[in-house]
């Protein structure tokens, strides 16, 4: 979380205060950052800028993500914080209306979409928004692991949430989790153990957890010969975004290593956060409030927006698939290639996430019947409205629509800058939900079906699995996610100095081999971007036959 000195107003921050805060967030020495340095070249990215915006707004500054992202320098940010953009009530906190922590409370727009989308009657429904992870380790003690899971569930209230028939959520005093299921393959030979593990994966990886009774999180354990073990983790993404999974796994390792070692929750819960966020955003009917400004921004963009995602070749209609099954394909971009892409991107003032998003968009456009389309981009919009927020497990996800227009060839760096600027603007107007934008878009086109079923989700701010978890409980060896109404979901995770790029998709939708061809073209395009001597001044060349 971004912090200032206790009691200091954002308007009173010195330039050295800004430099020190930025350096601390980037993990570099303050002396290495000059006033005019483009901070993206030091590793600043969208997630970090959003953290800074939230912290400085909490300290009283009327700054936005867009304004800070337009000119990311210490000098510019200091001017934003200390001149005409300081809030009239500098230093004021959100006026907090206390909520009843045990009472039902409303879903966020994204939660509501996930909850409705899991219904059997919808196209590509019948699945929960769900993540499944496997970790391979050694010497895992079942009793200690079960106790650690219970400690984590007690610590994080959303792991005890149930979802009511009226579309609200409520925190239970106790979780319905029955305890650790143990699959014992210690006496099996390698072939039989492999078959057993495959059966466990098949049974767990596509679960639709019973969220109506509070079944939102599960951990199981497979014991193997020679002390080896596999931990199976299920979590419904109604209660956790990717940053929350990082928190959950880190806390699980802590509780396993030191029973009773987790810091107790301080009573600030998700219901209170949502109430504070509503107060912070203001009302759409109040002119000049963030909610009203965001609504006007998106409604102003409606006439120019396309109505659908990329029109990829399909083998069957989405509405004809009664039980979607997701599969994962992907690759790891090595340290050398990732280092070159990151360095070249920073030279152009581009975040690594936007370099990947642009390359992904180029590949989608090569196969799309219309090169003018929408891409669905999740924002991990965790605003620091309280000191407890960074350590919370909950779904803080927001969504923005990225308008990708590839009808004219332009240099790759220029294309990426244009898309990055659009994301910066959209992220500053995220108080008007994407569900509302799609509703407005449908209304503007006379009720025509609209949607954005292709997703780009990137989390490069930190490792998905912390070193502490890996040392204590094992390495991540397999993962799959699924989301209702989504065709293709590209997820990006950092793993040490390399990057894991994964595509989760409903294979049945697409002709055989299509996704493999697209992924191969994507990898080839990234290799082209990483090639020595490539200045990104040429357009990316991608065709249905592959990348340049």
Short mmCIF file of N, CA, C and O in Angstrom, two decimals, residues 282-375:
data_model
loop_
_atom_site.label_atom_id
_atom_site.label_comp_id
_atom_site.label_asym_id
_atom_site.label_seq_id
_atom_site.Cartn_x
_atom_site.Cartn_y
_atom_site.Cartn_z
N UNK A 282 -18.79 8.49 -5.22
CA UNK A 282 -19.88 9.43 -5.35
C UNK A 282 -21.04 8.86 -6.14
O UNK A 282 -21.01 7.71 -6.59
N UNK A 283 -22.06 9.69 -6.33
CA UNK A 283 -23.27 9.25 -7.01
C UNK A 283 -23.27 9.71 -8.47
O UNK A 283 -22.86 10.84 -8.76
N UNK A 284 -23.72 8.87 -9.40
CA UNK A 284 -23.77 9.28 -10.81
C UNK A 284 -24.60 10.54 -11.03
O UNK A 284 -24.36 11.29 -11.98
N UNK A 285 -25.60 10.77 -10.16
CA UNK A 285 -26.46 11.94 -10.32
C UNK A 285 -25.85 13.23 -9.81
O UNK A 285 -26.45 14.30 -9.98
N UNK A 286 -24.67 13.15 -9.18
CA UNK A 286 -24.02 14.35 -8.64
C UNK A 286 -22.96 14.80 -9.64
O UNK A 286 -21.95 14.11 -9.85
N UNK A 287 -23.19 15.93 -10.27
CA UNK A 287 -22.28 16.42 -11.30
C UNK A 287 -20.87 16.56 -10.75
O UNK A 287 -20.66 17.09 -9.65
N UNK A 288 -19.89 16.08 -11.51
CA UNK A 288 -18.50 16.19 -11.12
C UNK A 288 -17.99 15.08 -10.24
O UNK A 288 -16.78 14.98 -10.01
N UNK A 289 -18.88 14.21 -9.74
CA UNK A 289 -18.42 13.08 -8.93
C UNK A 289 -17.68 12.10 -9.83
O UNK A 289 -17.92 12.04 -11.04
N UNK A 290 -16.74 11.30 -9.28
CA UNK A 290 -16.06 10.30 -10.12
C UNK A 290 -17.02 9.39 -10.86
O UNK A 290 -16.79 9.04 -12.02
N UNK A 291 -18.12 9.00 -10.22
CA UNK A 291 -19.09 8.12 -10.87
C UNK A 291 -19.75 8.81 -12.05
O UNK A 291 -19.96 8.20 -13.11
N UNK A 292 -20.10 10.09 -11.90
CA UNK A 292 -20.74 10.83 -12.98
C UNK A 292 -19.77 11.07 -14.13
O UNK A 292 -20.14 10.95 -15.31
N UNK A 293 -18.53 11.43 -13.81
CA UNK A 293 -17.52 11.66 -14.84
C UNK A 293 -17.27 10.38 -15.64
O UNK A 293 -17.16 10.40 -16.87
N UNK A 294 -17.18 9.24 -14.92
CA UNK A 294 -16.96 7.96 -15.59
C UNK A 294 -18.11 7.60 -16.50
O UNK A 294 -17.92 7.15 -17.65
N UNK A 295 -19.33 7.80 -16.03
CA UNK A 295 -20.51 7.50 -16.86
C UNK A 295 -20.50 8.35 -18.12
O UNK A 295 -20.73 7.84 -19.24
N UNK A 296 -20.23 9.63 -18.00
CA UNK A 296 -20.23 10.52 -19.17
C UNK A 296 -19.12 10.16 -20.15
O UNK A 296 -19.29 10.24 -21.37
N UNK A 297 -17.95 9.74 -19.61
CA UNK A 297 -16.84 9.34 -20.48
C UNK A 297 -17.24 8.15 -21.34
O UNK A 297 -17.06 8.16 -22.57
N UNK A 298 -17.79 7.11 -20.72
CA UNK A 298 -18.13 5.90 -21.47
C UNK A 298 -19.31 6.13 -22.41
O UNK A 298 -19.31 5.63 -23.54
N UNK A 299 -20.28 6.91 -22.00
CA UNK A 299 -21.40 7.17 -22.91
C UNK A 299 -20.95 8.00 -24.11
O UNK A 299 -21.50 7.85 -25.20
N UNK A 300 -19.93 8.81 -23.91
CA UNK A 300 -19.39 9.56 -25.03
C UNK A 300 -18.64 8.68 -26.02
O UNK A 300 -18.51 9.04 -27.20
N UNK A 301 -18.17 7.53 -25.55
CA UNK A 301 -17.42 6.63 -26.43
C UNK A 301 -18.31 5.63 -27.15
O UNK A 301 -17.86 4.97 -28.10
N UNK A 302 -19.55 5.47 -26.72
CA UNK A 302 -20.44 4.44 -27.25
C UNK A 302 -20.54 4.48 -28.78
O UNK A 302 -20.45 3.43 -29.44
N UNK A 303 -20.72 5.66 -29.42
CA UNK A 303 -20.91 5.65 -30.88
C UNK A 303 -19.75 5.05 -31.66
O UNK A 303 -19.95 4.53 -32.77
N UNK A 304 -18.52 5.12 -31.12
CA UNK A 304 -17.36 4.63 -31.86
C UNK A 304 -16.99 3.19 -31.53
O UNK A 304 -16.14 2.60 -32.21
N UNK A 305 -17.60 2.60 -30.51
CA UNK A 305 -17.20 1.26 -30.09
C UNK A 305 -17.80 0.18 -30.98
O UNK A 305 -18.98 0.24 -31.34
N UNK A 306 -17.01 -0.85 -31.34
CA UNK A 306 -17.59 -2.04 -31.98
C UNK A 306 -18.47 -2.78 -30.99
O UNK A 306 -18.43 -2.51 -29.78
N UNK A 307 -19.22 -3.74 -31.48
CA UNK A 307 -20.18 -4.42 -30.61
C UNK A 307 -19.75 -5.82 -30.19
O UNK A 307 -20.49 -6.48 -29.45
N UNK A 308 -18.58 -6.27 -30.64
CA UNK A 308 -18.21 -7.65 -30.32
C UNK A 308 -16.70 -7.78 -30.19
O UNK A 308 -15.94 -6.88 -30.58
N UNK A 309 -16.29 -8.91 -29.66
CA UNK A 309 -14.89 -9.26 -29.63
C UNK A 309 -14.43 -9.73 -30.99
O UNK A 309 -15.18 -9.65 -31.98
N UNK A 310 -13.20 -10.23 -31.09
CA UNK A 310 -12.71 -10.71 -32.39
C UNK A 310 -13.60 -11.83 -32.91
O UNK A 310 -14.02 -12.71 -32.18
N UNK A 311 -13.88 -11.77 -34.20
CA UNK A 311 -14.75 -12.77 -34.83
C UNK A 311 -13.89 -13.94 -35.33
O UNK A 311 -13.56 -14.06 -36.51
N UNK A 312 -13.54 -14.79 -34.38
CA UNK A 312 -12.68 -15.93 -34.69
C UNK A 312 -13.48 -17.04 -35.35
O UNK A 312 -14.70 -17.16 -35.13
N UNK A 313 -12.82 -17.88 -36.15
CA UNK A 313 -13.53 -19.02 -36.73
C UNK A 313 -14.07 -19.94 -35.63
O UNK A 313 -13.37 -20.24 -34.65
N UNK A 314 -15.31 -20.38 -35.78
CA UNK A 314 -15.94 -21.24 -34.78
C UNK A 314 -16.36 -22.56 -35.41
O UNK A 314 -16.77 -22.61 -36.57
N UNK A 315 -16.27 -23.60 -34.62
CA UNK A 315 -16.72 -24.92 -35.07
C UNK A 315 -18.17 -25.16 -34.70
O UNK A 315 -18.84 -26.01 -35.31
N UNK A 316 -18.65 -24.43 -33.70
CA UNK A 316 -20.04 -24.59 -33.26
C UNK A 316 -20.48 -23.29 -32.61
O UNK A 316 -19.66 -22.47 -32.21
N UNK A 317 -21.76 -23.10 -32.48
CA UNK A 317 -22.27 -21.89 -31.85
C UNK A 317 -22.13 -22.00 -30.33
O UNK A 317 -22.34 -23.08 -29.75
N UNK A 318 -21.82 -20.89 -29.65
CA UNK A 318 -21.69 -20.95 -28.19
C UNK A 318 -22.94 -21.49 -27.51
O UNK A 318 -22.85 -22.25 -26.53
N UNK A 319 -24.12 -21.13 -28.03
CA UNK A 319 -25.37 -21.57 -27.39
C UNK A 319 -25.62 -23.06 -27.54
O UNK A 319 -26.50 -23.61 -26.85
N UNK A 320 -24.87 -23.74 -28.40
CA UNK A 320 -25.04 -25.18 -28.58
C UNK A 320 -24.15 -26.00 -27.64
O UNK A 320 -24.24 -27.23 -27.64
N UNK A 321 -23.30 -25.32 -26.87
CA UNK A 321 -22.43 -26.03 -25.92
C UNK A 321 -23.10 -26.00 -24.55
O UNK A 321 -23.27 -24.94 -23.94
N UNK A 322 -23.51 -27.15 -24.10
CA UNK A 322 -24.29 -27.21 -22.85
C UNK A 322 -23.42 -27.32 -21.61
O UNK A 322 -23.84 -26.95 -20.52
N UNK A 323 -22.22 -27.83 -21.76
CA UNK A 323 -21.32 -27.97 -20.59
C UNK A 323 -19.90 -27.64 -21.04
O UNK A 323 -19.15 -28.52 -21.47
N UNK A 324 -19.50 -26.38 -20.97
CA UNK A 324 -18.17 -26.00 -21.45
C UNK A 324 -17.06 -26.69 -20.66
O UNK A 324 -17.15 -26.85 -19.44
N UNK A 325 -16.04 -27.12 -21.38
CA UNK A 325 -14.84 -27.68 -20.74
C UNK A 325 -13.65 -26.85 -21.20
O UNK A 325 -13.36 -26.73 -22.38
N UNK A 326 -12.95 -26.27 -20.25
CA UNK A 326 -11.80 -25.43 -20.55
C UNK A 326 -10.52 -26.27 -20.55
O UNK A 326 -10.39 -27.23 -19.79
N UNK A 327 -9.61 -25.88 -21.41
CA UNK A 327 -8.28 -26.49 -21.40
C UNK A 327 -7.24 -25.38 -21.42
O UNK A 327 -7.53 -24.25 -21.84
N UNK A 328 -6.04 -25.71 -20.99
CA UNK A 328 -4.96 -24.71 -20.92
C UNK A 328 -3.83 -25.10 -21.87
O UNK A 328 -3.43 -26.25 -21.95
N UNK A 329 -3.33 -24.10 -22.56
CA UNK A 329 -2.12 -24.23 -23.37
C UNK A 329 -1.29 -22.97 -23.11
O UNK A 329 -1.84 -21.92 -22.78
N UNK A 330 -0.01 -23.06 -23.29
CA UNK A 330 0.81 -21.88 -23.06
C UNK A 330 2.28 -22.19 -23.15
O UNK A 330 2.70 -23.28 -23.55
N UNK A 331 3.09 -21.22 -22.74
CA UNK A 331 4.54 -21.37 -22.78
C UNK A 331 5.14 -20.37 -21.80
O UNK A 331 4.46 -19.45 -21.32
N UNK A 332 6.40 -20.58 -21.51
CA UNK A 332 7.15 -19.67 -20.65
C UNK A 332 8.10 -18.87 -21.50
O UNK A 332 8.86 -19.43 -22.31
N UNK A 333 8.05 -17.56 -21.37
CA UNK A 333 8.99 -16.69 -22.07
C UNK A 333 10.23 -16.57 -21.20
O UNK A 333 10.16 -16.12 -20.06
N UNK A 334 11.36 -17.00 -21.74
CA UNK A 334 12.58 -17.10 -20.95
C UNK A 334 13.11 -15.77 -20.48
O UNK A 334 12.72 -14.69 -20.94
N UNK A 335 14.06 -15.86 -19.55
CA UNK A 335 14.62 -14.67 -18.93
C UNK A 335 15.24 -13.72 -19.95
O UNK A 335 15.03 -12.50 -19.91
N UNK A 336 16.00 -14.26 -20.91
CA UNK A 336 16.67 -13.40 -21.88
C UNK A 336 15.66 -12.70 -22.77
O UNK A 336 15.74 -11.48 -22.98
N UNK A 337 14.69 -13.44 -23.29
CA UNK A 337 13.70 -12.85 -24.19
C UNK A 337 12.84 -11.83 -23.44
O UNK A 337 12.56 -10.74 -23.97
N UNK A 338 12.43 -12.19 -22.24
CA UNK A 338 11.59 -11.27 -21.46
C UNK A 338 12.36 -10.00 -21.10
O UNK A 338 11.82 -8.89 -21.14
N UNK A 339 13.63 -10.16 -20.78
CA UNK A 339 14.45 -8.99 -20.46
C UNK A 339 14.56 -8.05 -21.65
O UNK A 339 14.49 -6.81 -21.49
N UNK A 340 14.73 -8.59 -22.84
CA UNK A 340 14.82 -7.74 -24.04
C UNK A 340 13.51 -7.03 -24.31
O UNK A 340 13.48 -5.84 -24.65
N UNK A 341 12.40 -7.75 -24.20
CA UNK A 341 11.09 -7.15 -24.46
C UNK A 341 10.81 -6.04 -23.44
O UNK A 341 10.36 -4.95 -23.79
N UNK A 342 11.11 -6.31 -22.18
CA UNK A 342 10.88 -5.32 -21.13
C UNK A 342 11.73 -4.07 -21.36
O UNK A 342 11.23 -2.94 -21.27
N UNK A 343 13.00 -4.27 -21.66
CA UNK A 343 13.90 -3.14 -21.86
C UNK A 343 13.49 -2.32 -23.08
O UNK A 343 13.47 -1.07 -23.02
N UNK A 344 13.17 -2.98 -24.18
CA UNK A 344 12.77 -2.25 -25.39
C UNK A 344 11.45 -1.52 -25.15
O UNK A 344 11.26 -0.38 -25.60
N UNK A 345 10.53 -2.15 -24.44
CA UNK A 345 9.27 -1.49 -24.13
C UNK A 345 9.48 -0.22 -23.31
O UNK A 345 8.87 0.82 -23.58
N UNK A 346 10.36 -0.29 -22.32
CA UNK A 346 10.62 0.89 -21.49
C UNK A 346 11.24 2.01 -22.31
O UNK A 346 10.98 3.20 -22.05
N UNK A 347 12.05 1.67 -23.30
CA UNK A 347 12.62 2.70 -24.18
C UNK A 347 11.52 3.48 -24.90
O UNK A 347 11.68 4.67 -25.20
N UNK A 348 10.42 2.79 -25.19
CA UNK A 348 9.30 3.43 -25.87
C UNK A 348 8.24 3.94 -24.88
O UNK A 348 7.16 4.37 -25.31
N UNK A 349 8.53 3.88 -23.58
CA UNK A 349 7.55 4.33 -22.58
C UNK A 349 6.38 3.40 -22.43
O UNK A 349 5.28 3.82 -22.04
N UNK A 350 6.59 2.11 -22.69
CA UNK A 350 5.52 1.12 -22.65
C UNK A 350 5.69 0.19 -21.46
O UNK A 350 6.80 -0.27 -21.17
N UNK A 351 4.59 -0.12 -20.78
CA UNK A 351 4.64 -1.13 -19.73
C UNK A 351 4.71 -2.51 -20.37
O UNK A 351 4.19 -2.72 -21.48
N UNK A 352 5.34 -3.47 -19.70
CA UNK A 352 5.38 -4.82 -20.26
C UNK A 352 4.00 -5.40 -20.54
O UNK A 352 3.80 -6.11 -21.54
N UNK A 353 3.03 -5.08 -19.68
CA UNK A 353 1.67 -5.60 -19.89
C UNK A 353 1.10 -5.13 -21.21
O UNK A 353 0.45 -5.89 -21.94
N UNK A 354 1.33 -3.86 -21.56
CA UNK A 354 0.76 -3.35 -22.79
C UNK A 354 1.49 -3.87 -24.02
O UNK A 354 0.90 -4.00 -25.10
N UNK A 355 2.77 -4.20 -23.89
CA UNK A 355 3.47 -4.85 -25.00
C UNK A 355 2.82 -6.20 -25.29
O UNK A 355 2.53 -6.55 -26.45
N UNK A 356 2.57 -6.98 -24.24
CA UNK A 356 1.95 -8.29 -24.42
C UNK A 356 0.52 -8.16 -24.94
O UNK A 356 0.09 -8.92 -25.81
N UNK A 357 -0.24 -7.19 -24.41
CA UNK A 357 -1.62 -7.00 -24.86
C UNK A 357 -1.67 -6.65 -26.34
O UNK A 357 -2.54 -7.14 -27.08
N UNK A 358 -0.73 -5.82 -26.80
CA UNK A 358 -0.71 -5.43 -28.20
C UNK A 358 -0.35 -6.62 -29.09
O UNK A 358 -0.96 -6.83 -30.15
N UNK A 359 0.63 -7.41 -28.67
CA UNK A 359 1.00 -8.60 -29.45
C UNK A 359 -0.18 -9.58 -29.52
O UNK A 359 -0.47 -10.16 -30.58
N UNK A 360 -0.85 -9.77 -28.41
CA UNK A 360 -2.04 -10.65 -28.36
C UNK A 360 -3.11 -10.13 -29.32
O UNK A 360 -3.71 -10.90 -30.09
N UNK A 361 -3.35 -8.82 -29.29
CA UNK A 361 -4.36 -8.23 -30.17
C UNK A 361 -4.01 -8.42 -31.64
O UNK A 361 -4.88 -8.70 -32.47
N UNK A 362 -2.72 -8.28 -31.97
CA UNK A 362 -2.29 -8.49 -33.36
C UNK A 362 -2.58 -9.91 -33.81
O UNK A 362 -3.02 -10.14 -34.96
N UNK A 363 -2.35 -10.88 -32.95
CA UNK A 363 -2.61 -12.28 -33.31
C UNK A 363 -4.11 -12.52 -33.46
O UNK A 363 -4.56 -13.16 -34.42
N UNK A 364 -4.91 -12.00 -32.53
CA UNK A 364 -6.36 -12.15 -32.65
C UNK A 364 -6.86 -11.54 -33.96
O UNK A 364 -7.70 -12.12 -34.65
N UNK A 365 -6.32 -10.36 -34.30
CA UNK A 365 -6.76 -9.69 -35.52
C UNK A 365 -6.43 -10.47 -36.78
O UNK A 365 -7.17 -10.39 -37.77
N UNK A 366 -5.33 -11.23 -36.73
CA UNK A 366 -4.95 -12.00 -37.93
C UNK A 366 -5.97 -13.08 -38.25
O UNK A 366 -6.14 -13.46 -39.41
N UNK A 367 -6.65 -13.59 -37.23
CA UNK A 367 -7.65 -14.65 -37.44
C UNK A 367 -9.09 -14.12 -37.44
O UNK A 367 -10.01 -14.85 -37.77
N UNK A 368 -9.27 -12.87 -37.05
CA UNK A 368 -10.63 -12.34 -36.92
C UNK A 368 -11.17 -11.90 -38.28
O UNK A 368 -10.46 -11.28 -39.09
N UNK A 369 -12.45 -12.17 -38.51
CA UNK A 369 -13.09 -11.72 -39.74
C UNK A 369 -13.24 -10.21 -39.77
O UNK A 369 -13.38 -9.62 -40.84
N UNK A 370 -13.21 -9.57 -38.61
CA UNK A 370 -13.28 -8.11 -38.51
C UNK A 370 -12.11 -7.67 -37.63
O UNK A 370 -12.00 -8.10 -36.48
N UNK A 371 -11.26 -6.82 -38.17
CA UNK A 371 -10.07 -6.39 -37.44
C UNK A 371 -10.34 -5.19 -36.53
O UNK A 371 -9.42 -4.54 -36.05
N UNK A 372 -11.59 -4.92 -36.28
CA UNK A 372 -12.03 -3.84 -35.39
C UNK A 372 -12.91 -4.49 -34.33
O UNK A 372 -14.04 -4.89 -34.61
N UNK A 373 -12.40 -4.64 -33.10
CA UNK A 373 -13.09 -5.45 -32.11
C UNK A 373 -12.81 -4.98 -30.69
O UNK A 373 -11.97 -4.11 -30.45
N UNK A 374 -13.52 -5.59 -29.74
CA UNK A 374 -13.36 -5.30 -28.31
C UNK A 374 -12.54 -6.41 -27.65
O UNK A 374 -12.72 -7.59 -27.95
N UNK A 375 -11.68 -6.00 -26.72
CA UNK A 375 -10.93 -6.93 -25.89
C UNK A 375 -11.29 -6.62 -24.44
O UNK A 375 -11.33 -5.46 -24.03
#
